[in-house]
Short mmCIF file of C-alpha atoms and ligand atoms in Angstrom, two decimals:
data_model
loop_
_atom_site.label_atom_id
_atom_site.label_comp_id
_atom_site.label_asym_id
_atom_site.label_seq_id
_atom_site.Cartn_x
_atom_site.Cartn_y
_atom_site.Cartn_z
CA MET A 174 -61.36 0.63 12.37
CA LYS A 175 -61.47 1.73 8.76
CA PHE A 176 -59.44 4.74 9.78
CA ILE A 177 -56.80 2.55 11.45
CA ILE A 178 -56.58 0.26 8.42
CA LEU A 179 -56.22 3.31 6.18
CA LEU A 180 -53.56 4.76 8.48
CA VAL A 181 -51.57 1.49 8.50
CA PHE A 182 -51.93 1.22 4.71
CA THR A 183 -50.76 4.81 4.21
CA PHE A 184 -47.81 4.25 6.55
CA CYS A 185 -46.75 1.11 4.64
CA VAL A 186 -47.03 2.82 1.27
CA ASN A 187 -45.05 5.80 2.56
CA ALA A 188 -42.38 3.52 4.00
CA LEU A 189 -42.14 1.63 0.71
CA MET A 190 -42.03 4.84 -1.29
CA LEU A 191 -39.38 6.28 1.01
CA ARG A 192 -37.27 3.20 0.53
CA SER A 193 -37.60 3.24 -3.25
CA VAL A 194 -36.96 7.01 -3.37
CA LYS A 195 -33.94 6.51 -1.13
CA ASP A 196 -32.62 3.73 -3.35
CA LYS A 197 -32.99 5.94 -6.40
CA ILE A 198 -31.04 8.70 -4.66
CA THR A 199 -28.26 6.28 -3.78
CA GLU A 200 -28.23 4.88 -7.30
CA GLY A 201 -28.15 8.42 -8.65
CA VAL A 202 -25.14 9.31 -6.50
CA ILE A 203 -23.17 6.29 -7.73
CA GLN A 204 -24.12 7.12 -11.31
CA GLN A 205 -23.15 10.76 -10.85
CA ILE A 206 -19.71 9.79 -9.48
CA ARG A 207 -19.14 7.47 -12.42
CA GLU A 208 -20.33 9.90 -15.06
CA GLN A 209 -18.24 12.75 -13.70
CA ILE A 210 -15.02 10.73 -13.57
CA LYS A 211 -15.45 8.88 -16.86
CA ASN A 212 -16.48 11.93 -18.89
CA PRO A 213 -13.47 13.19 -20.93
CA GLN A 214 -14.80 16.75 -20.62
CA SER A 215 -14.93 16.63 -16.81
CA GLN A 216 -12.25 18.05 -14.51
CA TYR A 217 -12.17 14.66 -12.72
CA TYR A 218 -11.26 12.69 -15.85
CA HIS A 219 -7.71 11.27 -15.43
CA SER A 220 -7.21 13.67 -12.53
CA ALA A 221 -5.83 10.88 -10.28
CA TYR A 222 -3.17 10.02 -12.85
CA ASN A 223 -2.31 13.66 -13.53
CA ARG A 224 -2.11 14.57 -9.85
CA LEU A 225 0.09 11.56 -9.09
CA ALA A 226 2.35 12.34 -12.06
CA TYR A 227 2.82 15.89 -10.76
CA TYR A 228 4.07 14.67 -7.37
CA VAL A 229 6.21 11.87 -8.80
CA ASP A 230 7.82 14.08 -11.44
CA THR A 231 8.32 17.05 -9.11
CA PHE A 232 9.49 15.43 -5.86
CA GLY A 233 10.95 12.05 -6.86
CA PRO A 234 11.14 9.05 -4.51
CA ARG A 235 9.90 9.64 -0.95
CA LEU A 236 12.05 7.64 1.47
CA TRP A 237 10.73 8.03 5.03
CA GLY A 238 12.25 11.06 6.73
CA SER A 239 14.11 12.28 3.63
CA GLU A 240 13.91 15.86 2.31
CA ASN A 241 12.05 14.60 -0.76
CA MET A 242 9.44 13.06 1.54
CA ALA A 243 9.16 16.23 3.64
CA ASP A 244 8.68 18.36 0.50
CA ALA A 245 6.10 15.93 -0.91
CA VAL A 246 4.22 15.91 2.43
CA ASP A 247 4.14 19.73 2.47
CA ALA A 248 2.98 19.92 -1.14
CA LEU A 249 0.26 17.32 -0.57
CA TYR A 250 -0.93 19.16 2.54
CA LYS A 251 -1.02 22.53 0.78
CA ASP A 252 -2.94 21.09 -2.18
CA ILE A 253 -5.45 19.38 0.10
CA GLU A 254 -5.96 22.62 2.02
CA LYS A 255 -7.26 24.18 -1.21
CA MET A 256 -9.81 21.44 -1.84
CA GLY A 257 -12.49 22.77 0.50
CA PHE A 258 -12.84 19.80 2.87
CA ASP A 259 -14.52 20.23 6.27
CA ARG A 260 -11.21 19.64 7.99
CA VAL A 261 -7.56 19.28 6.86
CA TRP A 262 -4.65 18.69 9.23
CA LYS A 263 -1.23 17.11 9.77
CA GLU A 264 0.05 15.11 12.72
CA ASN A 265 3.75 15.11 13.45
CA LEU A 266 5.31 11.79 14.42
CA GLY A 267 7.94 13.41 16.68
CA GLU A 268 11.55 12.31 16.41
CA ILE A 269 12.03 9.25 14.26
CA THR A 270 15.07 7.22 13.31
CA SER A 271 15.31 6.60 9.61
CA TRP A 272 17.95 5.28 7.24
CA MET A 273 19.72 6.62 4.15
CA ARG A 274 21.52 4.74 1.44
CA GLY A 275 25.14 5.50 0.60
CA GLU A 276 27.56 4.32 -2.09
CA GLU A 277 27.07 0.62 -2.69
CA SER A 278 28.23 -2.10 -5.08
CA VAL A 279 28.74 -5.80 -5.63
CA THR A 280 31.78 -6.85 -7.68
CA LEU A 281 32.32 -10.38 -8.95
CA PHE A 282 36.06 -11.25 -8.77
CA GLU A 283 36.03 -14.99 -9.39
CA PRO A 284 35.57 -16.86 -11.68
CA ARG A 285 35.65 -13.76 -13.93
CA GLN A 286 39.10 -12.76 -15.19
CA ILE A 287 38.16 -9.11 -15.14
CA PRO A 288 36.11 -7.84 -12.15
CA GLN A 289 32.44 -7.52 -13.02
CA LYS A 290 30.01 -5.15 -11.34
CA LEU A 291 26.63 -6.78 -10.67
CA ASN A 292 23.30 -4.92 -10.59
CA MET A 293 22.48 -4.70 -6.92
CA ILE A 294 20.69 -2.71 -4.26
CA GLY A 295 21.25 -2.52 -0.52
CA LEU A 296 18.43 -3.70 1.73
CA GLY A 297 16.85 -1.09 3.98
CA TRP A 298 18.64 -0.66 7.37
CA THR A 299 21.87 -2.26 6.10
CA PRO A 300 24.84 -0.53 7.77
CA ALA A 301 27.95 0.68 5.95
CA GLY A 302 30.61 -1.96 5.36
CA VAL A 303 32.97 -3.71 2.94
CA VAL A 304 33.28 -7.49 2.80
CA LYS A 305 35.03 -9.74 0.31
CA GLY A 306 34.82 -13.49 0.32
CA GLU A 307 33.82 -16.76 -1.26
CA VAL A 308 30.13 -17.22 -2.00
CA GLU A 309 27.98 -20.09 -0.81
CA VAL A 310 24.59 -20.41 -2.53
CA VAL A 311 21.66 -21.77 -0.51
CA HIS A 312 18.06 -22.26 -1.60
CA SER A 313 16.33 -22.59 1.76
CA PHE A 314 16.80 -22.02 5.49
CA GLU A 315 17.28 -25.80 5.92
CA GLU A 316 20.18 -25.72 3.48
CA LEU A 317 21.68 -22.79 5.40
CA LYS A 318 21.83 -25.04 8.48
CA GLU A 319 23.45 -27.90 6.56
CA LYS A 320 26.20 -25.93 4.81
CA ASP A 321 29.34 -24.47 6.35
CA VAL A 322 29.09 -20.74 5.65
CA LYS A 323 31.68 -19.51 8.19
CA GLY A 324 33.67 -16.60 6.76
CA LYS A 325 31.65 -16.75 3.52
CA ILE A 326 29.10 -14.57 1.78
CA VAL A 327 25.73 -16.31 1.58
CA CYS A 328 23.60 -15.97 -1.54
CA PHE A 329 19.94 -16.94 -1.02
CA ASN A 330 18.58 -18.15 -4.37
CA PHE A 331 15.05 -19.17 -3.43
CA GLU A 332 12.10 -20.03 -5.63
CA TRP A 333 9.39 -17.37 -6.17
CA ASN A 334 6.11 -18.67 -4.76
CA GLY A 335 4.61 -15.30 -3.89
CA TYR A 336 5.65 -12.43 -1.65
CA GLY A 337 4.73 -14.07 1.65
CA SER A 338 7.38 -16.79 1.47
CA ALA A 339 9.97 -14.65 -0.36
CA ILE A 340 10.14 -11.81 2.20
CA ALA A 341 11.23 -14.29 4.88
CA PHE A 342 14.55 -14.49 3.01
CA ARG A 343 14.84 -10.71 2.76
CA PHE A 344 13.82 -9.97 6.34
CA ALA A 345 15.32 -12.89 8.29
CA GLY A 346 17.86 -14.33 5.84
CA PRO A 347 20.77 -11.90 6.42
CA VAL A 348 20.63 -12.18 10.22
CA LEU A 349 20.27 -15.98 10.18
CA ALA A 350 23.27 -16.24 7.84
CA GLU A 351 25.27 -13.97 10.15
CA LYS A 352 24.42 -16.19 13.11
CA ALA A 353 25.70 -19.14 11.08
CA GLY A 354 29.04 -17.33 10.65
CA ALA A 355 28.63 -15.56 7.31
CA ILE A 356 30.29 -12.16 6.68
CA GLY A 357 27.67 -10.77 4.27
CA THR A 358 24.47 -11.72 2.45
CA MET A 359 23.08 -11.36 -1.06
CA ILE A 360 19.47 -12.30 -1.67
CA ARG A 361 17.84 -13.02 -4.98
CA SER A 362 15.50 -10.06 -5.51
CA VAL A 363 11.99 -10.55 -4.16
CA ALA A 364 10.47 -10.38 -7.61
CA SER A 365 7.96 -12.21 -9.77
CA VAL A 366 9.63 -11.16 -13.03
CA SER A 367 13.02 -9.57 -13.63
CA ILE A 368 14.70 -7.68 -16.42
CA ALA A 369 17.97 -7.41 -14.50
CA SER A 370 16.18 -5.29 -11.92
CA PRO A 371 17.31 -5.37 -8.29
CA HIS A 372 14.44 -4.99 -5.74
CA THR A 373 15.03 -3.47 -2.31
CA GLY A 374 12.96 -3.73 0.87
CA MET A 375 13.72 -3.69 4.54
CA THR A 376 15.65 -6.35 6.38
CA ASP A 377 15.72 -7.04 10.13
CA TYR A 378 16.48 -3.48 11.31
CA GLU A 379 17.06 -4.40 14.94
CA ASN A 380 19.66 -7.05 14.29
CA ILE A 381 21.35 -6.42 10.95
CA LYS A 382 25.08 -5.84 11.48
CA TYR A 383 26.75 -6.39 8.11
CA PRO A 384 26.24 -5.68 4.37
CA ALA A 385 23.01 -7.24 3.12
CA VAL A 386 21.97 -6.60 -0.47
CA ALA A 387 19.68 -7.83 -3.21
CA ILE A 388 21.07 -8.92 -6.56
CA THR A 389 19.03 -9.65 -9.67
CA VAL A 390 17.19 -12.90 -10.23
CA GLU A 391 19.38 -13.43 -13.31
CA ASP A 392 22.66 -13.01 -11.39
CA ALA A 393 21.51 -15.16 -8.45
CA ASP A 394 20.87 -17.92 -11.00
CA MET A 395 24.27 -17.30 -12.60
CA LEU A 396 26.13 -17.62 -9.28
CA ASP A 397 24.11 -20.77 -8.62
CA ARG A 398 25.19 -22.25 -11.99
CA MET A 399 28.82 -21.38 -11.29
CA LYS A 400 28.73 -23.16 -7.92
CA LYS A 401 26.99 -26.20 -9.38
CA ARG A 402 29.71 -26.66 -11.97
CA GLY A 403 32.33 -26.43 -9.20
CA GLN A 404 33.65 -22.94 -9.87
CA LYS A 405 34.90 -20.83 -6.99
CA VAL A 406 32.84 -17.64 -6.69
CA VAL A 407 34.30 -14.58 -4.97
CA VAL A 408 32.52 -11.23 -4.58
CA GLU A 409 33.05 -7.98 -2.77
CA ILE A 410 30.07 -6.15 -1.27
CA LYS A 411 30.22 -2.48 -0.35
CA THR A 412 27.37 -0.69 1.43
CA GLY A 413 27.07 2.82 2.81
CA GLY A 414 23.82 2.85 4.77
CA GLN A 415 23.42 5.17 7.75
CA GLN A 416 20.77 5.79 10.38
CA TYR A 417 19.83 9.34 11.35
CA LYS A 418 17.27 11.28 13.37
CA THR A 419 14.53 13.13 11.53
CA THR A 420 10.76 13.58 11.56
CA SER A 421 7.67 13.23 9.37
CA ASP A 422 3.89 13.73 9.34
CA ASN A 423 0.65 11.94 8.57
CA VAL A 424 -1.70 14.11 6.45
CA PHE A 425 -5.49 14.14 6.85
CA ALA A 426 -8.66 15.43 5.21
CA GLU A 427 -12.23 14.86 6.28
CA ILE A 428 -15.84 15.16 5.16
CA LYS A 429 -17.98 15.33 8.31
CA GLY A 430 -21.01 13.07 8.44
CA TYR A 431 -24.26 15.02 8.84
CA LYS A 432 -26.02 12.44 11.00
CA TYR A 433 -23.36 10.37 12.76
CA PRO A 434 -20.26 12.60 12.66
CA ASP A 435 -18.46 10.52 15.29
CA GLU A 436 -18.67 7.35 13.19
CA ILE A 437 -15.54 7.37 11.04
CA LEU A 438 -14.64 5.57 7.83
CA LEU A 439 -10.89 5.83 7.38
CA MET A 440 -9.29 5.49 3.95
CA GLY A 441 -5.83 5.99 2.52
CA GLY A 442 -2.43 4.67 1.53
CA HIS A 443 1.19 5.32 2.49
CA TRP A 444 2.89 8.42 1.08
CA ASP A 445 6.47 7.24 1.74
CA SER A 446 8.24 4.99 -0.75
CA TRP A 447 11.61 3.38 -1.52
CA ASP A 448 14.42 5.46 -2.95
CA VAL A 449 15.77 3.39 -5.81
CA GLY A 450 14.82 5.23 -8.99
CA SER A 451 13.86 8.64 -10.30
CA GLN A 452 10.11 7.89 -9.97
CA THR A 453 9.94 5.16 -7.31
CA GLY A 454 6.74 5.29 -5.31
CA ALA A 455 4.39 6.02 -8.22
CA ASN A 456 2.63 2.69 -7.76
CA ASP A 457 3.77 1.82 -4.19
CA ASP A 458 2.03 3.67 -2.83
CA GLY A 459 1.58 7.11 -4.39
CA GLY A 460 -1.19 5.67 -6.56
CA GLY A 461 -3.03 4.29 -3.51
CA VAL A 462 -2.86 7.64 -1.72
CA ILE A 463 -4.05 9.62 -4.72
CA VAL A 464 -6.98 7.39 -5.71
CA CYS A 465 -8.27 7.71 -2.13
CA LEU A 466 -7.75 11.47 -2.11
CA GLU A 467 -9.53 11.85 -5.44
CA ALA A 468 -12.39 9.69 -4.16
CA LEU A 469 -12.86 12.07 -1.21
CA ARG A 470 -12.41 15.12 -3.44
CA ILE A 471 -15.16 14.09 -5.85
CA LEU A 472 -17.62 13.39 -3.04
CA ASN A 473 -16.81 16.77 -1.50
CA SER A 474 -16.88 18.88 -4.63
CA LEU A 475 -20.11 17.31 -5.90
CA GLY A 476 -21.63 18.21 -2.53
CA ILE A 477 -22.32 14.57 -1.65
CA LYS A 478 -22.70 14.57 2.14
CA PRO A 479 -22.93 11.12 3.74
CA LYS A 480 -24.36 10.40 7.19
CA ARG A 481 -21.00 9.31 8.58
CA THR A 482 -17.57 10.96 8.49
CA ILE A 483 -15.06 9.91 5.82
CA ARG A 484 -11.45 10.57 6.85
CA PHE A 485 -8.57 10.41 4.36
CA ILE A 486 -5.07 9.63 5.63
CA ALA A 487 -1.70 9.66 3.86
CA TRP A 488 0.30 7.40 6.19
CA SER A 489 3.98 8.10 6.71
CA GLY A 490 6.61 5.39 7.06
CA GLU A 491 5.08 2.07 6.01
CA GLU A 492 8.16 0.92 4.12
CA MET A 493 10.63 1.26 7.00
CA GLY A 494 8.49 -0.82 9.36
CA GLN A 495 9.22 1.06 12.60
CA ASN A 496 6.85 0.91 15.55
CA ASN A 497 6.78 4.71 15.73
CA ASN A 498 5.76 5.12 12.08
CA GLY A 499 2.58 6.81 10.86
CA ALA A 500 0.36 3.77 11.28
CA PHE A 501 1.42 3.19 14.91
CA HIS A 502 1.20 6.93 15.63
CA TYR A 503 -2.34 7.02 14.26
CA ALA A 504 -3.42 3.87 16.11
CA ARG A 505 -2.03 5.21 19.41
CA ASN A 506 -3.55 8.68 19.01
CA HIS A 507 -6.88 7.77 17.40
CA GLY A 508 -7.49 4.28 18.77
CA LYS A 509 -10.41 5.66 20.80
CA ASP A 510 -12.13 7.22 17.75
CA ASN A 511 -15.18 5.29 16.64
CA HIS A 512 -13.83 3.66 13.47
CA ILE A 513 -16.47 1.91 11.40
CA ILE A 514 -13.97 0.56 8.88
CA ALA A 515 -10.43 1.26 7.59
CA PHE A 516 -9.90 1.12 3.83
CA GLU A 517 -6.39 0.91 2.37
CA SER A 518 -5.14 0.75 -1.21
CA ASP A 519 -1.60 -0.66 -1.35
CA LEU A 520 -1.48 -3.38 -3.99
CA GLY A 521 -1.50 -1.14 -7.04
CA SER A 522 -4.14 0.68 -9.03
CA THR A 523 -4.91 -1.65 -11.93
CA LYS A 524 -8.56 -2.21 -12.92
CA PRO A 525 -10.71 -2.80 -9.81
CA TYR A 526 -13.37 -5.48 -9.65
CA GLY A 527 -14.36 -5.56 -6.01
CA PHE A 528 -13.20 -5.46 -2.41
CA GLY A 529 -11.60 -7.66 0.22
CA ILE A 530 -13.13 -7.29 3.68
CA THR A 531 -12.05 -8.44 7.11
CA ALA A 532 -15.06 -7.89 9.36
CA GLY A 533 -17.72 -9.78 11.28
CA GLN A 534 -20.24 -11.87 9.39
CA GLN A 535 -23.11 -9.38 9.57
CA PHE A 536 -21.02 -6.41 8.49
CA THR A 537 -19.55 -8.49 5.65
CA GLN A 538 -23.09 -9.40 4.59
CA LEU A 539 -24.12 -5.74 4.62
CA VAL A 540 -21.14 -4.66 2.48
CA THR A 541 -21.79 -7.57 0.11
CA TYR A 542 -25.43 -6.48 -0.21
CA LEU A 543 -24.46 -2.84 -0.86
CA ALA A 544 -21.84 -3.81 -3.45
CA GLN A 545 -24.14 -6.18 -5.29
CA GLU A 546 -27.06 -3.77 -5.18
CA TYR A 547 -25.19 -0.69 -6.40
CA LEU A 548 -21.78 -1.55 -7.85
CA THR A 549 -22.68 -4.16 -10.48
CA GLY A 550 -23.00 -1.37 -13.04
CA ILE A 551 -19.41 -0.30 -12.46
CA GLY A 552 -18.07 -3.88 -12.27
CA ALA A 553 -16.82 -3.54 -8.68
CA GLU A 554 -19.36 -5.76 -6.91
CA ARG A 555 -17.28 -8.79 -5.95
CA ILE A 556 -16.61 -9.14 -2.23
CA TYR A 557 -13.89 -11.37 -0.74
CA PRO A 558 -14.62 -12.10 2.94
CA ASN A 559 -11.74 -12.36 5.44
CA ASP A 560 -9.34 -10.82 2.94
CA GLY A 561 -9.37 -7.08 3.58
CA GLU A 562 -6.16 -6.72 5.53
CA SER A 563 -3.37 -4.28 4.59
CA VAL A 564 -0.25 -3.20 6.48
CA ASP A 565 -1.21 0.22 7.90
CA SER A 566 -4.89 -0.50 8.50
CA GLY A 567 -3.77 -3.81 10.01
CA ILE A 568 -1.96 -1.92 12.77
CA LEU A 569 -5.15 0.00 13.61
CA ALA A 570 -7.05 -3.29 13.56
CA ASP A 571 -4.51 -4.83 15.96
CA PHE A 572 -5.03 -1.92 18.39
CA THR A 573 -8.80 -1.56 18.07
CA GLY A 574 -10.36 -4.47 16.15
CA THR A 575 -11.49 -2.06 13.39
CA PRO A 576 -12.81 -3.94 10.31
CA MET A 577 -10.65 -3.62 7.19
CA LEU A 578 -11.37 -3.15 3.51
CA ASN A 579 -9.12 -3.08 0.44
CA ASN A 580 -9.62 -2.81 -3.30
CA ARG A 581 -9.40 -5.94 -5.44
CA ILE A 582 -7.69 -5.16 -8.72
CA ALA A 583 -6.65 -6.98 -11.88
CA ASP A 584 -3.55 -9.13 -11.19
CA ASN A 585 -2.98 -12.84 -10.61
CA GLU A 586 -3.11 -14.67 -7.28
CA ASN A 587 0.54 -13.89 -6.41
CA HIS A 588 0.20 -10.24 -7.56
CA ASP A 589 2.89 -10.93 -10.15
CA PHE A 590 2.25 -7.67 -12.02
CA TYR A 591 2.67 -5.67 -8.82
CA PHE A 592 5.80 -7.56 -7.75
CA THR A 593 7.46 -7.17 -11.15
CA TYR A 594 7.96 -3.46 -10.37
CA HIS A 595 7.76 -3.44 -6.56
CA HIS A 596 10.64 -1.58 -4.80
CA THR A 597 12.57 -1.02 -8.04
CA ALA A 598 13.38 1.85 -10.36
CA GLY A 599 10.65 0.38 -12.60
CA ASP A 600 7.96 1.58 -10.18
CA SER A 601 7.21 4.70 -12.22
CA MET A 602 4.42 6.55 -14.00
CA TRP A 603 5.08 4.32 -17.01
CA MET A 604 3.30 1.42 -15.30
CA MET A 605 0.28 3.50 -14.26
CA ASN A 606 -2.87 3.64 -16.36
CA PRO A 607 -5.15 6.73 -16.19
CA GLU A 608 -8.32 4.77 -17.03
CA ASP A 609 -7.63 2.16 -14.37
CA MET A 610 -6.89 4.85 -11.80
CA ASP A 611 -10.21 6.53 -12.68
CA ASP A 612 -11.99 3.21 -12.21
CA ASN A 613 -10.40 2.90 -8.75
CA VAL A 614 -11.59 6.39 -7.82
CA VAL A 615 -15.14 5.46 -8.92
CA ALA A 616 -15.08 2.16 -7.00
CA ILE A 617 -13.56 3.61 -3.81
CA ALA A 618 -15.73 6.75 -3.73
CA SER A 619 -18.80 4.55 -4.28
CA ILE A 620 -18.15 1.92 -1.60
CA MET A 621 -17.12 4.54 0.96
CA TYR A 622 -20.25 6.55 0.25
CA LEU A 623 -22.49 3.45 0.42
CA ILE A 624 -21.19 2.45 3.85
CA ALA A 625 -20.96 6.03 5.14
CA ASP A 626 -24.52 6.82 4.09
CA TYR A 627 -26.14 3.51 5.09
CA ASP A 628 -29.39 4.23 6.87
CA GLY A 629 -29.41 1.63 9.59
CA PRO A 630 -26.89 0.95 12.33
CA ILE A 631 -23.64 -0.66 11.15
CA PRO A 632 -23.45 -4.19 12.60
CA LYS A 633 -20.73 -4.59 15.20
CA ASP A 634 -20.04 -8.19 14.19
ZN1 ZN B 801 3.26 -0.22 -0.19
#
């Protein structure tokens, strides 16, 4: 009896000790990640910023299927090959149809005495064309129905209430105006703030038949003022967009889990970008790709082996929205893999303070526990349930029900900082901050490690 009591007692003490030792190891790993990245003498210090700057400066904007994109994919792949991961590979998407921009302009002919060029940018998938006509300004889809726009050029001058409502005008506006008889469309840029900056983005690629462009917030307001005072407004729009056949690849790197190698935590961002400036795609989404890559690189080079597999992906083709892009290709080809969670960073790389998660209640509780237990010291412990969705991981989730995670970073509710620069020439290294990028690497490496190395089974709901 005494022996049994002693045995039970010893077992309990051992179990408790094991747990506390284990916790110390986990804590130590998180601390080690942080100390390595935040130490100015370390090779990891500002390495995310410097690596991103190299790609942005060397290859320029990475429109899906373009030569720039192909070169940037090759360079990324070759660099990753040298990083010593367990596995590095590419997956070709096969033949894809993409789009290239040509010569384009908007010229204001009336009421100006001398024709005035307006800052503009064609919307993605807009075909080549030239239209000239009187402008009708509308502020909503209801107003489009009420006004006679036959033979006119419609200018959508909507109010900015966040991206969700604004992209309806960019995506559906041009085609709806065409159905109402318009000959061309200008939209007010989908932007939170403007310094005469036109913002592109894709419009309805299946149905767009005529020139559809964005003009600046300032000029949309000007045309609106002209119409309100009764002036006739005449513009000419020229676009030169063309579709063509090409191809592209998703790029991968992996650290194999030592205990549950078939359980996969996916993480990444999209490597393609818009094409509108010399550095476009630094923030959207080169930064997202590189902070994830650096997170995997630090785990790997510090020899931190988690129980589960962590797989990095640089998705190809998010911006062009096709159903044969990198996200669909991955979901179709890897839908049967056992994905534990898919992490995506695609809302910028400003200072992180936590994570959004879209998962079942028990899994959400587990991630909340892990974040609060281990990430308070790095200020990344806040968890936002039912708010982890992103575009590329969302496609995998649609196919497989995989839970989703994203990084919560400093910005306001409407992401006004992000949408000031989004899809413009202003998306450049100038808006990136090396310290903030380091903090993202720390936060992402830590949360991925915590989930990947969790001892117990991951709850399915
Ligand atoms: Zn993006």
